[in-house]
Amino acid sequence: MYLALKEIRHEKLRYGLIISMIVLIAYLIFILTGLSFGLAGENTQAIESWNVKSIVLNKDSNVSLSQSLITDDQAKKASLSAKQAVIGSTPVVAKDKGQKKISSTFIGAKKDQFILKNLKISSGRRARDSQEVVADEKFKDEGYRLGDKIRLNSSDQQYQIVGFTKNAKLNISPIIYGSTGTWKSLRGMTNAKVTGSAIVSKTAKYDAKDTHLKTYAISYFISKLPGYSAQNTTFGFMIGFLMIISLIIIAVFLYILTMQALPIYAVLRAQGIPARTLAATITSQSLILMVSGLVIGAALTAATASIIPIGVPMSFDIPVLTWISIGLLIMGFIGSAIPAQKIATVDPVKVIGG
Amino acid sequence: MSVIELKKINKYFGKGVSKVHVLHDIDFSADRGELILVVGPSGSGKSTFLTIAGGLQTPTSGEVSVEGKQIAQLSTSQRDKLRLNQIGFVLQSYSLVPYLKVKEQFDFVNKVKRQGNLNKAELADLLKQLGIENLTNQYPGELSGGQTQRVAIARALFANPDIVLADEPTAALDSERVAEVGKLFKELAETRNKAVVVVTHDVRLMDFADKTYRIMDGKMTETNTEKMAK
Ligand SMILES: Nc1ncnc2c1ncn2[C@@H]1O[C@H](COP(=O)(O)OP(=O)(O)OP(=O)(O)O)[C@@H](O)[C@H]1O
Ligand SMILES: [Mg+2]
């Protein structure tokens, strides 16, 4: 440790350059993770706010909410308790005169079931009749106000926004909560005997008792959201590759520095300094570099997070970032293994000569 | 009993046609209280001899014992300990850690070898004797060749070894400094009862030596000091 610190202090430029590389990598990894979690959050926020464990969908729907239908008969047979709720979902384009169109998801539900009953309103109030809706705060960010009357798709019917709710996003699109009747008319099925797209349940083992319906775990349903798994895999790979790149960078730099300093290590070995002490020097240097890089990278990330525009989905999960940092430290440790091995096995005579 | 004893040492380098016989049946011993000089022309095998004596490399055949222990039978870490505690090497080149100030070179020894090193007063005396007491805040890169050599000597002596093995410790020194180093080595041997072996082709050191050996064509012979000095 003594030699490690002394050398870093003496060779400020060299080690400063290595640290700046690590800072950039750590920063990139942190930001990517934040984005990845932000995007994942926008896929699942609404589902998480419902607090459900399973979802019942039509067997033939290919686990897709928009392809699934629940009939009145099926709903009756399903013997719903307070722990179940029916939702009808359909993609809509919401617009108001002079405002931006917003592609959203309309969720129709029954006032006496938990989806609407437990809906957390951040401003305004709950809907009282089917002419009123509650929208995700994204609408507020885009300039919509309480009391605004919006049209959904091309129908003439107007719906008044009476409340906003936070974190109501499903598959990245903001949700408009309204009545089952509205959902039926949006689907063009006003006279059909259907009640929604799916039944969500707060219990894991709920059975709808119908051969055409199937219960899925909510985590499975989430993994089947369009694009969700692909997105996560992409980010996972990017982060994984950056980890490996950081390993290579630290290994290569330490290797070069070690090779340059080999004569010195040889002399120290000749003087009887144990190989372990010298190998520990390079390992602790690597860890010092990694820790400084991570700390500065984290500070940069925090600074970035505080100035990032609202529209960019970013969310920092401290446990995950901690694991990533530990991962990078392990990379540093592995990266110093080859140089440490070189030092431990240096032959004093070869280098000293004379 | 001799502190260092070499018996029938042979050392070959290379293989086949390029095989060189560098050391030839060398017998050598050094006792406490002796300053021994080994002289010989460049390439005669002086450094090879010294590194074998210090356990840094193994002879092709023959036996080396230090303080009664056969080096060949020691493990790597036992050899490290032997070099750390009993042997002070003054090497021909690169003896100092470039990113440690002169005084930190000694601090570092204190960190690795926690006892038996010189105390502050003794170190101050040693530095004064070598004329480097004003250089303690300098980095090795800021020292002249001769200053570097004297710091390297101080570094080796700081651990207070029983045996001092020095390879060309005076190559970069002027006559005045040579005399001081010679005196220092002689005193180490005589008053502190150490065995000092100096390998050199610097004939100016001969005046201080108790014994002088000569290496020629891989063979070692004891020389009459007075005769050689002429
Ligand atoms: N590792 C090695 N491999 C092959 N040959 C070597 C090796 N080390 C030394 N030699 C050869 O052994 C001979 C003696 O080398 P050594 O370094 O002991 O000489 P020296 O007496 O110290 O010379 P100088 O006074 O120039 O320092 C030389 O011919 C050298 O080329
Ligand atoms: Mg030599």
XYZ file of C-alpha atoms and ligand atoms in Angstrom:
616
model
C 0.000 0.000 0.000
C 2.893 2.324 0.861
C 4.559 1.882 -2.506
C 1.209 1.924 -4.304
C 0.244 5.342 -2.953
C 3.733 6.797 -3.301
C 3.936 5.794 -6.927
C 0.505 7.187 -7.760
C 1.391 10.432 -6.048
C 4.687 10.662 -7.914
C 3.252 9.750 -11.323
C 0.187 11.983 -11.204
C -0.210 12.408 -14.945
C 0.015 8.724 -15.783
C -2.370 7.603 -13.130
C -4.617 10.608 -13.724
C -5.050 9.438 -17.311
C -5.934 5.911 -16.265
C -8.379 7.217 -13.677
C -10.025 9.434 -16.274
C -10.578 6.392 -18.503
C -12.172 4.565 -15.612
C -14.254 7.631 -14.767
C -15.623 7.707 -18.300
C -16.432 4.019 -18.291
C -18.060 4.137 -14.859
C -20.022 7.213 -15.904
C -21.197 5.537 -19.087
C -22.217 2.402 -17.230
C -24.065 4.379 -14.573
C -25.951 6.484 -17.110
C -26.818 3.446 -19.220
C -28.082 1.638 -16.148
C -30.134 4.678 -15.200
C -31.632 4.834 -18.675
C -32.262 1.129 -18.740
C -34.060 1.261 -15.411
C -35.911 4.400 -16.437
C -37.188 2.735 -19.593
C -38.014 -0.493 -17.805
C -39.943 1.604 -15.293
C -41.998 3.256 -18.004
C -42.945 -0.180 -19.222
C -44.171 -1.433 -15.905
C -44.969 1.537 -13.630
C -48.724 1.174 -13.942
C -48.683 -2.562 -13.379
C -46.529 -2.039 -10.310
C -48.918 0.604 -8.977
C -51.781 -1.891 -9.222
C -49.913 -4.210 -6.919
C -51.112 -7.388 -8.594
C -49.563 -10.834 -8.654
C -51.287 -12.473 -11.599
C -53.279 -11.677 -14.700
C -55.958 -13.673 -16.511
C -55.937 -13.399 -20.286
C -57.573 -15.133 -23.165
C -55.655 -18.308 -23.943
C -55.348 -17.371 -27.600
C -54.129 -13.840 -26.946
C -50.426 -14.760 -26.989
C -50.074 -13.044 -23.590
C -50.984 -9.733 -25.178
C -53.351 -7.399 -23.366
C -54.587 -5.821 -26.574
C -55.472 -9.210 -28.105
C -57.388 -10.487 -25.121
C -61.110 -10.201 -24.377
C -63.147 -11.245 -21.339
C -66.860 -11.778 -21.904
C -69.631 -10.942 -19.457
C -70.291 -14.658 -18.974
C -66.664 -15.407 -18.239
C -66.513 -12.565 -15.727
C -69.621 -13.855 -13.998
C -68.250 -17.405 -13.815
C -64.934 -16.109 -12.470
C -66.483 -15.168 -9.122
C -64.460 -11.992 -8.616
C -63.650 -10.927 -5.085
C -62.247 -7.612 -3.848
C -58.806 -8.874 -4.815
C -59.644 -9.048 -8.519
C -60.419 -6.345 -11.015
C -61.310 -6.275 -14.690
C -59.437 -3.934 -16.987
C -60.139 -3.083 -20.573
C -57.154 -1.729 -22.432
C -56.830 -0.148 -25.828
C -54.340 2.162 -27.484
C -55.738 5.636 -28.179
C -54.552 8.959 -29.511
C -55.682 11.757 -27.242
C -56.014 15.286 -28.530
C -57.344 18.654 -27.542
C -57.663 21.764 -29.669
C -54.327 23.556 -29.809
C -52.525 20.831 -27.914
C -50.121 18.145 -28.939
C -51.585 14.735 -29.768
C -50.492 12.114 -27.283
C -50.406 8.407 -28.015
C -51.685 6.748 -24.888
C -53.270 3.659 -23.482
C -56.875 3.838 -22.348
C -57.651 1.646 -19.365
C -61.339 1.168 -18.687
C -62.299 -0.224 -15.285
C -65.155 -0.367 -12.825
C -65.401 2.317 -10.165
C -66.015 -0.220 -7.403
C -62.960 -2.369 -8.201
C -59.495 -1.694 -6.828
C -57.928 -0.317 -10.007
C -59.987 2.861 -9.858
C -60.870 2.675 -6.183
C -57.209 2.697 -5.092
C -55.952 5.002 -7.830
C -53.623 7.616 -6.300
C -54.548 11.063 -7.541
C -51.692 13.595 -7.541
C -53.949 16.537 -8.409
C -57.679 16.936 -9.056
C -60.078 14.126 -8.158
C -61.358 10.721 -9.282
C -63.780 10.398 -12.185
C -67.474 10.381 -11.196
C -69.050 9.379 -14.498
C -67.982 8.014 -17.830
C -67.454 11.504 -19.306
C -64.571 12.055 -16.885
C -61.086 10.580 -17.012
C -57.896 10.599 -14.944
C -54.659 10.888 -16.964
C -50.999 10.262 -16.344
C -48.959 13.339 -15.374
C -47.262 13.191 -18.753
C -50.329 15.055 -20.014
C -49.638 17.778 -17.473
C -45.996 17.957 -18.580
C -47.202 18.340 -22.158
C -49.434 21.287 -21.276
C -52.803 19.696 -20.560
C -54.686 21.090 -17.540
C -57.409 19.888 -15.191
C -60.782 20.553 -16.820
C -59.429 20.189 -20.355
C -61.739 18.272 -22.658
C -59.980 15.704 -24.791
C -61.086 13.595 -27.731
C -59.962 10.000 -28.027
C -59.159 8.743 -31.515
C -61.561 10.209 -34.057
C -64.774 10.087 -32.059
C -66.721 13.256 -31.342
C -67.250 12.354 -27.732
C -65.282 14.558 -25.344
C -63.856 13.477 -22.039
C -62.885 15.858 -19.279
C -59.605 15.406 -17.437
C -60.600 15.705 -13.773
C -57.450 14.312 -12.213
C -53.822 13.482 -12.798
C -51.976 10.468 -11.483
C -48.265 9.801 -11.206
C -46.363 6.829 -12.648
C -49.199 5.590 -14.799
C -47.309 4.261 -17.772
C -47.763 0.972 -19.513
C -45.321 -0.119 -22.182
C -43.947 3.451 -22.292
C -47.278 5.047 -23.121
C -49.178 7.203 -20.599
C -52.462 5.852 -19.323
C -55.887 7.474 -19.386
C -58.138 5.838 -16.794
C -61.877 5.830 -17.580
C -64.971 3.661 -17.481
C -65.596 0.233 -18.935
C -68.330 1.762 -21.087
C -65.896 4.173 -22.672
C -63.488 1.320 -23.343
C -66.287 -0.606 -25.079
C -67.165 2.310 -27.292
C -63.489 2.944 -28.123
C -63.248 -0.689 -29.199
C -66.471 -0.316 -31.184
C -68.157 -3.004 -29.113
C -70.811 -0.972 -27.313
C -73.417 -3.677 -27.746
C -71.171 -6.703 -27.364
C -71.321 -8.778 -24.219
C -67.735 -8.102 -23.156
C -66.419 -6.549 -19.966
C -62.688 -6.020 -20.472
C -59.358 -7.318 -21.751
C -58.097 -9.041 -18.651
C -58.662 -9.787 -15.005
C -55.841 -8.758 -12.695
C -55.577 -10.367 -9.292
C -53.735 -9.516 -6.102
C -53.397 -13.221 -5.402
C -50.939 -15.425 -7.237
C -53.076 -18.546 -7.499
C -56.281 -17.057 -8.864
C -58.213 -19.314 -11.236
C -60.907 -17.871 -13.529
C -62.447 -21.358 -14.054
C -62.857 -21.074 -17.787
C -61.073 -23.233 -20.324
C -60.565 -20.280 -22.664
C -58.848 -18.184 -20.014
C -55.419 -18.649 -18.538
C -53.717 -17.175 -15.462
C -50.165 -15.845 -15.853
C -47.728 -14.641 -13.203
C -47.417 -10.871 -13.538
C -43.621 -11.115 -13.965
C -44.177 -13.392 -16.960
C -46.725 -10.983 -18.378
C -44.242 -8.097 -17.981
C -41.504 -10.042 -19.736
C -43.896 -10.461 -22.676
C -44.662 -6.732 -23.002
C -43.726 -5.710 -26.551
C -40.030 -4.811 -26.691
C -39.491 -5.108 -22.950
C -37.194 -8.136 -22.897
C -35.309 -7.039 -26.004
C -34.654 -3.632 -24.459
C -33.390 -5.092 -21.219
C -31.192 -7.589 -23.020
C -29.684 -4.797 -25.122
C -28.840 -2.712 -22.091
C -27.592 -5.773 -20.251
C -25.191 -6.537 -23.078
C -23.967 -2.944 -23.314
C -23.251 -2.863 -19.605
C -21.630 -6.278 -19.724
C -19.352 -5.262 -22.583
C -18.385 -2.038 -20.823
C -17.441 -4.125 -17.788
C -15.204 -6.294 -19.928
C -13.704 -3.233 -21.632
C -12.905 -1.761 -18.239
C -11.222 -5.026 -17.313
C -9.092 -4.914 -20.448
C -8.178 -1.257 -19.984
C -7.062 -1.692 -16.406
C -5.211 -4.909 -17.246
C -3.394 -3.392 -20.224
C -2.395 -0.197 -18.433
C -1.220 -2.002 -15.328
C 0.649 -4.474 -17.472
C 2.504 -1.724 -19.323
C 3.308 0.127 -16.111
C 4.487 -3.095 -14.517
C 6.716 -4.036 -17.400
C 8.350 -0.612 -17.232
C 8.908 -0.956 -13.506
C 10.090 -4.562 -13.618
C 13.777 -3.740 -12.936
C 12.743 -2.014 -9.727
C 10.644 -4.946 -8.634
C 13.589 -7.215 -9.440
C 15.870 -5.152 -7.210
C 13.328 -5.208 -4.410
C 13.041 -8.981 -4.774
C 16.842 -9.193 -4.624
C 16.734 -7.193 -1.420
C 14.410 -9.777 0.007
C 11.103 -7.918 -0.179
C 8.533 -10.740 -0.307
C 6.820 -11.312 -3.661
C 3.458 -11.036 -1.933
C 4.183 -7.494 -0.720
C 5.052 -6.423 -4.257
C 2.089 -8.166 -5.867
C -0.150 -6.521 -3.283
C 1.243 -3.173 -4.419
C -0.078 -3.573 -7.946
C -3.401 -4.972 -6.739
C -3.962 -2.131 -4.323
C -3.005 0.336 -7.052
C -5.622 -1.186 -9.283
C -8.238 -0.940 -6.553
C -7.250 2.653 -5.740
C -7.637 3.537 -9.427
C -10.992 1.793 -9.629
C -12.350 3.356 -6.447
C -11.307 6.884 -7.473
C -12.759 6.301 -10.936
C -16.018 5.046 -9.477
C -16.345 7.887 -6.973
C -15.765 10.558 -9.620
C -17.997 8.680 -12.085
C -20.771 8.505 -9.489
C -20.421 12.222 -8.757
C -20.675 13.006 -12.474
C -23.722 10.768 -12.736
C -25.387 12.513 -9.823
C -24.644 15.871 -11.442
C -26.063 14.659 -14.756
C -29.178 13.260 -13.098
C -29.902 16.626 -11.525
C -29.807 18.512 -14.835
C -31.340 15.940 -17.153
C -34.602 17.067 -18.905
C -37.869 15.663 -17.475
C -38.736 13.750 -20.624
C -35.696 11.466 -20.410
C -36.587 8.376 -18.447
C -33.876 7.811 -15.912
C -34.013 6.045 -12.655
C -31.150 5.187 -10.345
C -31.430 2.063 -8.366
C -28.850 2.297 -5.588
C -28.522 -1.460 -4.895
C -28.014 -2.163 -8.594
C -25.423 0.614 -8.921
C -23.683 -0.757 -5.853
C -23.510 -4.173 -7.457
C -22.153 -2.666 -10.648
C -19.484 -0.831 -8.643
C -18.552 -4.040 -6.886
C -18.417 -5.678 -10.312
C -15.993 -3.012 -11.552
C -13.836 -3.452 -8.458
C -13.688 -7.166 -9.171
C -12.695 -6.324 -12.758
C -9.864 -4.180 -11.360
C -8.811 -7.019 -9.136
C -8.766 -9.485 -12.016
C -7.053 -6.907 -14.222
C -4.162 -6.688 -11.802
C -3.750 -10.456 -11.633
C -1.479 -10.811 -14.656
C 0.880 -7.952 -13.688
C 0.892 -9.194 -10.092
C 1.847 -12.627 -11.350
C 4.629 -11.058 -13.445
C 6.019 -9.288 -10.402
C 5.749 -12.281 -8.138
C 7.756 -14.403 -10.543
C 10.352 -11.846 -11.653
C 13.873 -13.240 -11.620
C 16.091 -10.658 -9.891
C 19.246 -11.717 -11.721
C 17.795 -11.472 -15.218
C 16.947 -7.836 -14.781
C 19.851 -6.756 -12.629
C 22.566 -8.267 -14.787
C 25.835 -6.422 -14.604
C 32.517 -20.769 11.116
C 32.394 -18.773 7.913
C 29.249 -16.766 7.301
C 29.416 -17.421 3.588
C 30.921 -20.511 2.141
C 31.066 -21.542 -1.517
C 32.313 -25.017 -2.364
C 33.322 -26.184 -5.843
C 31.004 -23.748 -7.581
C 30.599 -24.101 -11.332
C 28.348 -21.968 -13.465
C 27.557 -22.448 -17.121
C 25.433 -20.168 -19.264
C 23.767 -21.158 -22.522
C 23.597 -24.490 -24.280
C 25.460 -26.416 -26.956
C 28.104 -24.466 -28.876
C 27.296 -21.191 -27.128
C 27.747 -22.742 -23.699
C 30.095 -20.651 -21.536
C 31.820 -21.824 -18.428
C 31.760 -18.630 -16.354
C 32.771 -19.923 -12.928
C 35.182 -22.801 -12.565
C 35.439 -24.806 -9.333
C 35.284 -21.767 -7.112
C 35.947 -22.161 -3.394
C 35.366 -19.106 -1.317
C 34.598 -18.208 2.256
C 34.071 -15.005 4.176
C 34.137 -14.514 7.909
C 32.751 -11.853 10.176
C 35.138 -8.975 10.609
C 36.582 -9.311 7.129
C 36.481 -6.951 4.183
C 37.064 -9.055 1.115
C 37.648 -7.709 -2.348
C 37.029 -9.674 -5.519
C 38.625 -8.089 -8.564
C 38.733 -9.060 -12.196
C 38.209 -7.668 -15.671
C 34.807 -6.962 -17.144
C 32.942 -10.112 -18.067
C 35.076 -12.288 -15.836
C 32.101 -13.422 -13.763
C 32.238 -11.089 -10.755
C 28.525 -10.274 -10.715
C 27.677 -13.902 -11.350
C 29.821 -14.902 -8.392
C 28.192 -12.313 -6.124
C 24.610 -13.200 -7.048
C 25.354 -16.877 -6.456
C 26.889 -16.065 -3.078
C 23.777 -14.059 -2.176
C 21.389 -16.800 -3.226
C 19.966 -14.850 -6.147
C 20.869 -17.488 -8.659
C 21.749 -21.120 -8.376
C 25.087 -22.533 -9.459
C 25.183 -25.324 -12.045
C 27.040 -27.378 -9.467
C 28.503 -26.841 -6.031
C 27.198 -25.734 -2.687
C 26.522 -22.342 -1.136
C 25.867 -21.928 2.558
C 25.031 -18.737 4.390
C 25.335 -18.741 8.175
C 25.622 -22.513 8.068
C 22.435 -23.045 6.035
C 22.641 -24.493 2.563
C 20.815 -22.096 0.290
C 19.696 -24.816 -2.108
C 17.646 -26.346 0.679
C 15.750 -23.175 1.553
C 12.294 -22.369 0.229
C 11.717 -19.179 -1.781
C 10.274 -17.361 1.201
C 13.104 -18.529 3.452
C 15.550 -17.150 0.911
C 13.599 -13.877 0.836
C 13.899 -13.713 4.606
C 17.600 -14.437 4.458
C 18.159 -11.617 1.990
C 15.893 -9.267 3.882
C 17.448 -9.899 7.272
C 20.999 -11.066 6.794
C 22.273 -9.806 3.470
C 22.652 -6.241 2.275
C 22.983 -6.026 -1.490
C 24.543 -3.001 -3.103
C 23.785 -3.654 -6.743
C 25.564 -2.435 -9.819
C 22.527 -0.598 -11.172
C 18.982 0.496 -10.356
C 19.154 0.085 -6.624
C 16.566 2.668 -5.630
C 12.818 2.954 -6.040
C 12.410 5.931 -8.387
C 9.235 7.307 -6.831
C 10.473 7.300 -3.247
C 12.447 10.190 -1.816
C 15.776 9.215 -0.279
C 14.342 9.243 3.230
C 11.324 7.226 2.085
C 13.619 4.493 0.813
C 14.469 3.881 4.452
C 10.845 4.265 5.590
C 9.925 1.529 3.158
C 12.523 -0.847 4.634
C 11.059 -0.092 8.067
C 7.611 -1.054 6.792
C 8.693 -4.402 5.402
C 11.309 -5.304 7.996
C 9.978 -4.079 11.297
C 12.959 -4.667 13.539
C 16.724 -4.692 13.577
C 17.112 -1.677 11.305
C 19.241 1.330 12.160
C 17.599 3.869 14.435
C 17.278 7.542 13.555
C 20.594 8.605 15.088
C 22.502 5.732 13.505
C 20.943 6.500 10.113
C 21.864 10.171 10.470
C 25.474 9.160 11.243
C 25.583 6.837 8.260
C 24.230 9.490 5.895
C 26.755 11.979 7.217
C 29.584 9.542 6.794
C 28.537 9.031 3.179
C 28.086 12.762 2.651
C 24.426 12.476 1.620
C 22.726 13.920 4.690
C 21.374 16.848 2.670
C 19.778 14.715 -0.006
C 17.008 13.097 2.030
C 14.194 14.997 0.316
C 15.407 14.251 -3.179
C 14.075 11.646 -5.592
C 16.645 9.235 -7.085
C 16.109 10.883 -10.466
C 17.486 14.105 -9.021
C 20.750 12.554 -7.820
C 24.063 12.232 -9.602
C 25.514 8.792 -10.309
C 27.853 8.981 -7.339
C 25.141 10.246 -5.013
C 22.853 7.423 -6.171
C 25.569 4.922 -5.423
C 26.072 6.281 -1.915
C 22.329 6.253 -1.212
C 22.230 2.648 -2.442
C 25.028 1.789 -0.002
C 23.111 3.486 2.806
C 19.938 1.646 1.798
C 21.739 -1.712 2.012
C 23.380 -0.918 5.337
C 20.197 0.512 6.864
C 18.724 -2.966 7.389
C 21.822 -3.731 9.468
C 22.722 -6.961 7.655
C 25.400 -9.380 8.862
C 26.691 -9.734 5.350
C 27.217 -6.935 2.855
C 27.550 -7.899 -0.794
C 28.462 -4.960 -2.995
C 28.804 -4.968 -6.772
C 30.947 -2.084 -8.069
C 29.842 0.277 -5.289
C 32.433 2.887 -6.229
C 32.294 2.948 -10.015
C 30.898 6.477 -10.164
C 32.824 7.973 -7.246
C 35.849 10.226 -7.202
C 38.952 9.194 -5.271
C 37.983 11.105 -2.166
C 34.608 9.365 -1.978
C 36.188 6.014 -2.761
C 38.391 6.442 0.251
C 35.381 7.265 2.419
C 33.419 4.253 1.200
C 36.487 2.073 1.692
C 36.849 3.351 5.229
C 33.149 2.799 5.905
C 33.304 -0.815 4.687
C 36.435 -1.491 6.688
C 34.835 -0.064 9.783
C 31.672 -2.117 9.238
C 33.791 -5.223 9.154
C 36.079 -4.376 12.013
C 33.935 -2.590 14.582
C 30.509 -4.029 13.736
C 31.782 -7.492 12.986
C 30.154 -7.889 9.569
C 31.364 -9.804 6.565
C 31.793 -7.411 3.665
C 32.385 -8.736 0.161
C 33.018 -6.156 -2.531
C 33.218 -7.086 -6.187
C 34.999 -4.424 -8.230
C 37.642 -3.556 -10.712
C 38.369 -0.424 -8.733
C 41.935 -0.936 -7.490
C 41.607 2.126 -5.251
C 39.659 -0.006 -2.757
C 42.478 -2.498 -2.298
C 44.173 -0.472 0.411
C 41.252 -1.178 2.737
C 40.792 -4.881 2.076
C 41.771 -7.675 4.401
C 41.908 -10.135 1.526
C 41.756 -9.762 -2.216
C 40.699 -12.459 -4.663
C 41.106 -12.308 -8.356
C 38.781 -13.867 -10.909
C 40.361 -14.715 -14.265
C 39.034 -17.103 -16.882
C 36.447 -18.321 -14.361
C 39.055 -19.255 -11.771
C 39.498 -17.545 -8.430
C 42.870 -17.029 -6.797
C 43.868 -15.195 -3.659
C 46.188 -12.301 -4.361
C 48.757 -10.547 -2.323
C 47.179 -7.159 -1.720
C 50.402 -5.160 -1.652
C 51.611 -6.619 -4.889
C 48.344 -5.918 -6.699
C 48.193 -2.311 -5.614
C 51.344 -1.583 -7.527
N 22.089 -14.680 -17.797
C 23.169 -14.874 -18.567
N 23.077 -15.610 -19.677
C 24.167 -15.826 -20.454
N 25.377 -15.348 -20.186
C 25.532 -14.607 -19.076
C 24.432 -14.329 -18.210
N 24.882 -13.560 -17.187
C 26.203 -13.378 -17.415
N 26.580 -13.999 -18.536
C 27.944 -14.036 -19.074
O 28.788 -14.416 -18.023
C 29.987 -13.687 -18.072
C 30.235 -13.011 -16.733
O 29.250 -12.020 -16.507
P 29.297 -11.110 -15.233
O 28.118 -10.228 -15.289
O 29.411 -11.969 -14.035
O 30.606 -10.286 -15.455
P 31.283 -9.141 -14.540
O 32.583 -9.646 -14.100
O 30.335 -8.722 -13.497
O 31.478 -7.973 -15.590
P 31.427 -6.375 -15.340
O 32.705 -5.997 -14.666
O 31.340 -5.801 -16.704
O 30.218 -6.090 -14.494
C 29.866 -12.718 -19.217
O 30.538 -13.260 -20.320
C 28.404 -12.670 -19.514
O 28.161 -12.482 -20.872
Mg 29.278 -7.027 -13.016
